[in-house]
Amino acid sequence: MNAPDDLTPALRDNIEQVLFSADDLDERLAEVAKQMDADYAGQELLLVGVLKGAFVLMADLARHLTTPVSVDFMAVSSYGSSTKTSGVVRILKDLDTDIEGKHVVVVEDIIDSGLTLDYLVRYLRSRNPASIEVFALLTKPAAHRVEVPVKYRGFEVPDLFVVGYGLDFAELYRNLPFIATLKPAAYGG
Ligand code: IMP
Ligand code: MG
């Protein structure tokens, strides 16, 4: 897919290929939300979004759900402004709420090595939620090695660096309504 016509040239010129359009994402989220509504029927759900990447996804997923939902956010450091994992997970912002006895779904934009998620889920489990599951919009091939089971998945992506729909390169492109790869020139290389 090519980039839509209504983008500014500054964005358009940097996009190589659109992997998932806004419609693709919306359709898949509606399906996942339906599954979650069935799984949590008669219960309340706490969505924990992992900032910053999950901010767009959280808003769209929450609006597809009919289950009573509350939301909270955590921020962890993973990749600085480069495209390679640092191997260091640091909590920059903790939860505002107590999750003890609650049904929690951690909402992640993408799982690559799984390092971030693995750490996060073990950390949240120690606070005794009633249950804890994971939704990852995108999973890369290496994600299959993750110990943490990912119950809800959006799409599998090849081992490419992708941006849009919350995902950034050097903090840019998060506002694109679709998911795309960038031209090599966009990395300044
Ligand atoms: P992991 O710890 O290797 O699984 O990395 C997960 C985090 O790295 C994600 O939450 C993203 O913030 C970031 N990340 C991994 N792959 C990509 C990508 O292709 N584009 C943008 N960010 C990515
Ligand atoms: Mg990032």
PDB file of C-alpha atoms and ligand atoms in Angstrom:
ATOM      1  CA  MET A   1       0.000   0.000   0.000  1.00  0.00           C
ATOM      2  CA  ASN A   2       1.136   3.544  -0.691  1.00  0.00           C
ATOM      3  CA  ALA A   3       0.842   6.430   1.766  1.00  0.00           C
ATOM      4  CA  PRO A   4      -2.527   8.214   1.624  1.00  0.00           C
ATOM      5  CA  ASP A   5      -2.661  11.467  -0.378  1.00  0.00           C
ATOM      6  CA  ASP A   6      -3.787  13.686   2.489  1.00  0.00           C
ATOM      7  CA  LEU A   7      -0.434  13.700   4.298  1.00  0.00           C
ATOM      8  CA  THR A   8       1.925  16.656   4.343  1.00  0.00           C
ATOM      9  CA  PRO A   9       4.894  16.186   2.016  1.00  0.00           C
ATOM     10  CA  ALA A  10       7.216  16.090   5.055  1.00  0.00           C
ATOM     11  CA  LEU A  11       5.540  12.863   6.187  1.00  0.00           C
ATOM     12  CA  ARG A  12       4.683  11.376   2.790  1.00  0.00           C
ATOM     13  CA  ASP A  13       8.208  11.614   1.467  1.00  0.00           C
ATOM     14  CA  ASN A  14       9.564   9.547   4.364  1.00  0.00           C
ATOM     15  CA  ILE A  15       7.115   6.664   4.154  1.00  0.00           C
ATOM     16  CA  GLU A  16       8.221   3.557   2.319  1.00  0.00           C
ATOM     17  CA  GLN A  17       5.254   1.224   2.645  1.00  0.00           C
ATOM     18  CA  VAL A  18       1.962   1.173   4.539  1.00  0.00           C
ATOM     19  CA  LEU A  19       1.642  -2.234   6.240  1.00  0.00           C
ATOM     20  CA  PHE A  20      -1.709  -1.698   7.994  1.00  0.00           C
ATOM     21  CA  SER A  21      -4.199   0.992   6.994  1.00  0.00           C
ATOM     22  CA  ALA A  22      -6.455   2.839   9.441  1.00  0.00           C
ATOM     23  CA  ASP A  23      -9.300   0.550   8.325  1.00  0.00           C
ATOM     24  CA  ASP A  24      -7.216  -2.611   8.859  1.00  0.00           C
ATOM     25  CA  LEU A  25      -6.395  -1.455  12.399  1.00  0.00           C
ATOM     26  CA  ASP A  26      -9.962  -0.513  13.231  1.00  0.00           C
ATOM     27  CA  GLU A  27     -11.327  -3.839  11.974  1.00  0.00           C
ATOM     28  CA  ARG A  28      -8.797  -5.877  13.921  1.00  0.00           C
ATOM     29  CA  LEU A  29      -9.382  -3.865  17.119  1.00  0.00           C
ATOM     30  CA  ALA A  30     -13.116  -4.429  16.843  1.00  0.00           C
ATOM     31  CA  GLU A  31     -12.460  -8.198  16.640  1.00  0.00           C
ATOM     32  CA  VAL A  32     -10.102  -8.199  19.604  1.00  0.00           C
ATOM     33  CA  ALA A  33     -12.540  -6.073  21.646  1.00  0.00           C
ATOM     34  CA  LYS A  34     -15.310  -8.540  20.882  1.00  0.00           C
ATOM     35  CA  GLN A  35     -13.171 -11.381  22.183  1.00  0.00           C
ATOM     36  CA  MET A  36     -12.305  -9.399  25.341  1.00  0.00           C
ATOM     37  CA  ASP A  37     -15.963  -8.529  25.933  1.00  0.00           C
ATOM     38  CA  ALA A  38     -16.786 -12.241  25.809  1.00  0.00           C
ATOM     39  CA  ASP A  39     -13.866 -13.212  28.058  1.00  0.00           C
ATOM     40  CA  TYR A  40     -14.674 -10.578  30.716  1.00  0.00           C
ATOM     41  CA  ALA A  41     -18.472 -10.779  30.546  1.00  0.00           C
ATOM     42  CA  GLY A  42     -20.028  -9.647  33.830  1.00  0.00           C
ATOM     43  CA  GLN A  43     -16.707  -8.293  35.102  1.00  0.00           C
ATOM     44  CA  GLU A  44     -14.806  -5.030  35.167  1.00  0.00           C
ATOM     45  CA  LEU A  45     -11.545  -4.613  33.352  1.00  0.00           C
ATOM     46  CA  LEU A  46      -8.511  -2.431  33.982  1.00  0.00           C
ATOM     47  CA  LEU A  47      -6.521  -1.577  30.861  1.00  0.00           C
ATOM     48  CA  VAL A  48      -2.902  -0.699  31.598  1.00  0.00           C
ATOM     49  CA  GLY A  49      -1.353   1.133  28.655  1.00  0.00           C
ATOM     50  CA  VAL A  50       2.392   1.193  28.226  1.00  0.00           C
ATOM     51  CA  LEU A  51       3.385   4.739  27.296  1.00  0.00           C
ATOM     52  CA  LYS A  52       4.029   6.289  25.023  1.00  0.00           C
ATOM     53  CA  GLY A  53       3.427   3.821  22.201  1.00  0.00           C
ATOM     54  CA  ALA A  54       0.048   2.541  23.428  1.00  0.00           C
ATOM     55  CA  PHE A  55      -1.706   5.905  23.709  1.00  0.00           C
ATOM     56  CA  VAL A  56      -3.513   5.745  20.356  1.00  0.00           C
ATOM     57  CA  LEU A  57      -4.292   2.054  20.680  1.00  0.00           C
ATOM     58  CA  MET A  58      -5.702   2.477  24.209  1.00  0.00           C
ATOM     59  CA  ALA A  59      -8.158   5.139  23.096  1.00  0.00           C
ATOM     60  CA  ASP A  60      -9.406   3.064  20.170  1.00  0.00           C
ATOM     61  CA  LEU A  61      -9.531  -0.272  21.995  1.00  0.00           C
ATOM     62  CA  ALA A  62     -11.370   1.244  24.980  1.00  0.00           C
ATOM     63  CA  ARG A  63     -14.043   2.695  22.682  1.00  0.00           C
ATOM     64  CA  HIS A  64     -14.635  -0.663  21.013  1.00  0.00           C
ATOM     65  CA  LEU A  65     -15.191  -2.413  24.362  1.00  0.00           C
ATOM     66  CA  THR A  66     -18.635  -2.640  25.946  1.00  0.00           C
ATOM     67  CA  THR A  67     -17.245  -4.115  29.198  1.00  0.00           C
ATOM     68  CA  PRO A  68     -16.957  -1.541  32.027  1.00  0.00           C
ATOM     69  CA  VAL A  69     -13.380  -0.361  31.720  1.00  0.00           C
ATOM     70  CA  SER A  70     -10.998   1.798  33.714  1.00  0.00           C
ATOM     71  CA  VAL A  71      -7.615   2.846  32.393  1.00  0.00           C
ATOM     72  CA  ASP A  72      -4.192   3.468  33.854  1.00  0.00           C
ATOM     73  CA  PHE A  73      -0.777   4.010  32.316  1.00  0.00           C
ATOM     74  CA  MET A  74       2.818   3.092  32.965  1.00  0.00           C
ATOM     75  CA  ALA A  75       5.896   4.460  31.307  1.00  0.00           C
ATOM     76  CA  VAL A  76       9.041   2.415  30.955  1.00  0.00           C
ATOM     77  CA  SER A  77      12.253   3.173  29.150  1.00  0.00           C
ATOM     78  CA  SER A  78      13.170   0.781  26.370  1.00  0.00           C
ATOM     79  CA  TYR A  79      14.607   2.274  23.198  1.00  0.00           C
ATOM     80  CA  GLY A  80      16.046   5.797  23.384  1.00  0.00           C
ATOM     81  CA  SER A  81      15.862   7.459  20.014  1.00  0.00           C
ATOM     82  CA  SER A  82      17.680   4.630  18.257  1.00  0.00           C
ATOM     83  CA  THR A  83      16.114   1.567  16.650  1.00  0.00           C
ATOM     84  CA  LYS A  84      18.005  -0.963  18.779  1.00  0.00           C
ATOM     85  CA  THR A  85      17.018  -2.316  22.186  1.00  0.00           C
ATOM     86  CA  SER A  86      19.092  -1.118  25.111  1.00  0.00           C
ATOM     87  CA  GLY A  87      18.343  -4.149  27.264  1.00  0.00           C
ATOM     88  CA  VAL A  88      17.527  -1.846  30.152  1.00  0.00           C
ATOM     89  CA  VAL A  89      13.987  -1.538  31.529  1.00  0.00           C
ATOM     90  CA  ARG A  90      13.364   1.346  33.870  1.00  0.00           C
ATOM     91  CA  ILE A  91      10.017   2.438  35.320  1.00  0.00           C
ATOM     92  CA  LEU A  92       9.546   6.126  34.541  1.00  0.00           C
ATOM     93  CA  LYS A  93       5.897   6.308  35.596  1.00  0.00           C
ATOM     94  CA  ASP A  94       4.162   3.807  37.849  1.00  0.00           C
ATOM     95  CA  LEU A  95       0.438   3.053  38.104  1.00  0.00           C
ATOM     96  CA  ASP A  96      -1.836   5.535  39.891  1.00  0.00           C
ATOM     97  CA  THR A  97      -4.199   2.798  41.077  1.00  0.00           C
ATOM     98  CA  ASP A  98      -3.978  -0.330  43.204  1.00  0.00           C
ATOM     99  CA  ILE A  99      -4.458  -3.380  40.966  1.00  0.00           C
ATOM    100  CA  GLU A 100      -4.940  -5.939  43.748  1.00  0.00           C
ATOM    101  CA  GLY A 101      -7.977  -8.125  42.980  1.00  0.00           C
ATOM    102  CA  LYS A 102      -8.542  -6.521  39.568  1.00  0.00           C
ATOM    103  CA  HIS A 103      -8.674  -8.059  36.103  1.00  0.00           C
ATOM    104  CA  VAL A 104      -5.821  -6.443  34.222  1.00  0.00           C
ATOM    105  CA  VAL A 105      -4.965  -6.363  30.529  1.00  0.00           C
ATOM    106  CA  VAL A 106      -1.603  -4.817  29.686  1.00  0.00           C
ATOM    107  CA  VAL A 107      -1.813  -2.980  26.364  1.00  0.00           C
ATOM    108  CA  GLU A 108       1.431  -2.844  24.371  1.00  0.00           C
ATOM    109  CA  ASP A 109       2.058  -1.350  20.948  1.00  0.00           C
ATOM    110  CA  ILE A 110       4.644  -3.889  19.812  1.00  0.00           C
ATOM    111  CA  ILE A 111       6.647  -6.787  21.181  1.00  0.00           C
ATOM    112  CA  ASP A 112      10.108  -7.228  19.757  1.00  0.00           C
ATOM    113  CA  SER A 113      12.533  -8.958  22.136  1.00  0.00           C
ATOM    114  CA  GLY A 114       9.797  -9.117  24.784  1.00  0.00           C
ATOM    115  CA  LEU A 115      12.180  -7.736  27.377  1.00  0.00           C
ATOM    116  CA  THR A 116       9.994  -4.769  28.295  1.00  0.00           C
ATOM    117  CA  LEU A 117       6.828  -6.804  28.608  1.00  0.00           C
ATOM    118  CA  ASP A 118       8.418  -9.675  30.483  1.00  0.00           C
ATOM    119  CA  TYR A 119       9.702  -7.310  33.133  1.00  0.00           C
ATOM    120  CA  LEU A 120       6.433  -5.413  33.332  1.00  0.00           C
ATOM    121  CA  VAL A 121       4.184  -8.437  33.721  1.00  0.00           C
ATOM    122  CA  ARG A 122       6.339  -9.937  36.467  1.00  0.00           C
ATOM    123  CA  TYR A 123       6.293  -6.585  38.235  1.00  0.00           C
ATOM    124  CA  LEU A 124       2.490  -6.277  37.976  1.00  0.00           C
ATOM    125  CA  ARG A 125       1.910  -9.896  39.047  1.00  0.00           C
ATOM    126  CA  SER A 126       3.689  -9.182  42.327  1.00  0.00           C
ATOM    127  CA  ARG A 127       0.843  -6.779  43.141  1.00  0.00           C
ATOM    128  CA  ASN A 128      -1.728  -9.593  43.173  1.00  0.00           C
ATOM    129  CA  PRO A 129      -4.230  -8.753  40.440  1.00  0.00           C
ATOM    130  CA  ALA A 130      -7.163 -11.186  40.088  1.00  0.00           C
ATOM    131  CA  SER A 131      -5.836 -11.927  36.587  1.00  0.00           C
ATOM    132  CA  ILE A 132      -3.358 -10.466  34.154  1.00  0.00           C
ATOM    133  CA  GLU A 133      -3.289 -10.837  30.360  1.00  0.00           C
ATOM    134  CA  VAL A 134      -1.484  -9.072  27.553  1.00  0.00           C
ATOM    135  CA  PHE A 135      -2.681  -7.440  24.359  1.00  0.00           C
ATOM    136  CA  ALA A 136       0.013  -6.572  21.835  1.00  0.00           C
ATOM    137  CA  LEU A 137      -1.088  -4.826  18.664  1.00  0.00           C
ATOM    138  CA  LEU A 138       2.005  -6.004  16.812  1.00  0.00           C
ATOM    139  CA  THR A 139       4.368  -8.890  17.420  1.00  0.00           C
ATOM    140  CA  LYS A 140       7.716  -9.378  15.719  1.00  0.00           C
ATOM    141  CA  PRO A 141       9.255 -12.825  15.044  1.00  0.00           C
ATOM    142  CA  ALA A 142      11.461 -12.728  18.168  1.00  0.00           C
ATOM    143  CA  ALA A 143       8.316 -12.307  20.291  1.00  0.00           C
ATOM    144  CA  HIS A 144       7.743 -16.063  20.011  1.00  0.00           C
ATOM    145  CA  ARG A 145      10.581 -16.535  22.467  1.00  0.00           C
ATOM    146  CA  VAL A 146       8.824 -14.457  25.135  1.00  0.00           C
ATOM    147  CA  GLU A 147       8.016 -16.341  28.318  1.00  0.00           C
ATOM    148  CA  VAL A 148       4.960 -14.174  28.964  1.00  0.00           C
ATOM    149  CA  PRO A 149       1.934 -15.510  27.122  1.00  0.00           C
ATOM    150  CA  VAL A 150       0.306 -12.910  24.880  1.00  0.00           C
ATOM    151  CA  LYS A 151      -3.393 -13.719  24.900  1.00  0.00           C
ATOM    152  CA  TYR A 152      -4.569 -11.014  22.510  1.00  0.00           C
ATOM    153  CA  ARG A 153      -2.698 -10.170  19.325  1.00  0.00           C
ATOM    154  CA  GLY A 154      -3.386  -7.685  16.566  1.00  0.00           C
ATOM    155  CA  PHE A 155      -1.007  -8.501  13.726  1.00  0.00           C
ATOM    156  CA  GLU A 156       2.311 -10.223  13.199  1.00  0.00           C
ATOM    157  CA  VAL A 157       4.923  -8.049  11.511  1.00  0.00           C
ATOM    158  CA  PRO A 158       8.192  -9.012   9.852  1.00  0.00           C
ATOM    159  CA  ASP A 159      11.410  -7.972  11.567  1.00  0.00           C
ATOM    160  CA  LEU A 160      11.268  -4.407  10.243  1.00  0.00           C
ATOM    161  CA  PHE A 161      11.181  -1.101  12.086  1.00  0.00           C
ATOM    162  CA  VAL A 162       7.671   0.320  11.859  1.00  0.00           C
ATOM    163  CA  VAL A 163       6.100   3.648  12.817  1.00  0.00           C
ATOM    164  CA  GLY A 164       2.649   5.166  13.194  1.00  0.00           C
ATOM    165  CA  TYR A 165      -0.448   4.584  15.310  1.00  0.00           C
ATOM    166  CA  GLY A 166       1.538   5.433  18.456  1.00  0.00           C
ATOM    167  CA  LEU A 167       4.870   3.989  17.333  1.00  0.00           C
ATOM    168  CA  ASP A 168       7.721   6.421  16.864  1.00  0.00           C
ATOM    169  CA  PHE A 169      11.105   6.907  15.366  1.00  0.00           C
ATOM    170  CA  ALA A 170      12.937   9.558  17.439  1.00  0.00           C
ATOM    171  CA  GLU A 171       9.523  10.610  18.836  1.00  0.00           C
ATOM    172  CA  LEU A 172       8.063  11.384  15.416  1.00  0.00           C
ATOM    173  CA  TYR A 173       5.344   9.640  13.366  1.00  0.00           C
ATOM    174  CA  ARG A 174       3.224   8.611  16.388  1.00  0.00           C
ATOM    175  CA  ASN A 175       0.269  10.559  14.951  1.00  0.00           C
ATOM    176  CA  LEU A 176       0.073   8.646  11.664  1.00  0.00           C
ATOM    177  CA  PRO A 177      -3.297   6.847  11.582  1.00  0.00           C
ATOM    178  CA  PHE A 178      -1.703   3.786   9.897  1.00  0.00           C
ATOM    179  CA  ILE A 179       1.409   1.629  10.401  1.00  0.00           C
ATOM    180  CA  ALA A 180       4.248   1.958   7.938  1.00  0.00           C
ATOM    181  CA  THR A 181       7.926   1.468   7.290  1.00  0.00           C
ATOM    182  CA  LEU A 182      10.218   4.435   6.645  1.00  0.00           C
ATOM    183  CA  LYS A 183      12.572   5.044   3.764  1.00  0.00           C
ATOM    184  CA  PRO A 184      16.229   4.646   4.800  1.00  0.00           C
ATOM    185  CA  ALA A 185      16.732   8.402   4.281  1.00  0.00           C
ATOM    186  CA  ALA A 186      14.201   9.096   7.040  1.00  0.00           C
ATOM    187  CA  TYR A 187      16.600   7.582   9.587  1.00  0.00           C
ATOM    188  CA  GLY A 188      19.140  10.173   8.594  1.00  0.00           C
ATOM    189  CA  GLY A 189      21.309   7.376   7.193  1.00  0.00           C
TER     190      GLY A 189
HETATM  191  P1  IMP B   1      11.122  -5.124  23.344  1.00  0.00           P
HETATM  192  O1  IMP B   1      11.444  -4.908  24.786  1.00  0.00           O
HETATM  193  O2  IMP B   1      12.352  -5.497  22.530  1.00  0.00           O
HETATM  194  O3  IMP B   1       9.994  -6.111  23.130  1.00  0.00           O
HETATM  195  O4  IMP B   1      10.687  -3.716  22.761  1.00  0.00           O
HETATM  196  C1  IMP B   1       9.434  -3.205  22.944  1.00  0.00           C
HETATM  197  C2  IMP B   1       9.379  -1.700  22.764  1.00  0.00           C
HETATM  198  O5  IMP B   1      10.348  -1.252  21.829  1.00  0.00           O
HETATM  199  C3  IMP B   1       8.032  -1.284  22.199  1.00  0.00           C
HETATM  200  O6  IMP B   1       7.093  -1.001  23.212  1.00  0.00           O
HETATM  201  C4  IMP B   1       8.389  -0.064  21.376  1.00  0.00           C
HETATM  202  O7  IMP B   1       8.369   1.103  22.170  1.00  0.00           O
HETATM  203  C5  IMP B   1       9.814  -0.328  20.915  1.00  0.00           C
HETATM  204  N1  IMP B   1       9.840  -0.900  19.552  1.00  0.00           N
HETATM  205  C6  IMP B   1      10.142  -2.178  19.189  1.00  0.00           C
HETATM  206  N2  IMP B   1      10.051  -2.349  17.862  1.00  0.00           N
HETATM  207  C7  IMP B   1       9.671  -1.152  17.348  1.00  0.00           C
HETATM  208  C8  IMP B   1       9.387  -0.683  16.004  1.00  0.00           C
HETATM  209  O8  IMP B   1       9.452  -1.411  14.989  1.00  0.00           O
HETATM  210  N3  IMP B   1       9.016   0.615  15.893  1.00  0.00           N
HETATM  211  C9  IMP B   1       8.906   1.463  16.955  1.00  0.00           C
HETATM  212  N4  IMP B   1       9.167   1.072  18.218  1.00  0.00           N
HETATM  213  C10 IMP B   1       9.548  -0.225  18.420  1.00  0.00           C
HETATM  214 MG    MG B   2       9.461   3.703  21.342  1.00  0.00          MG
END
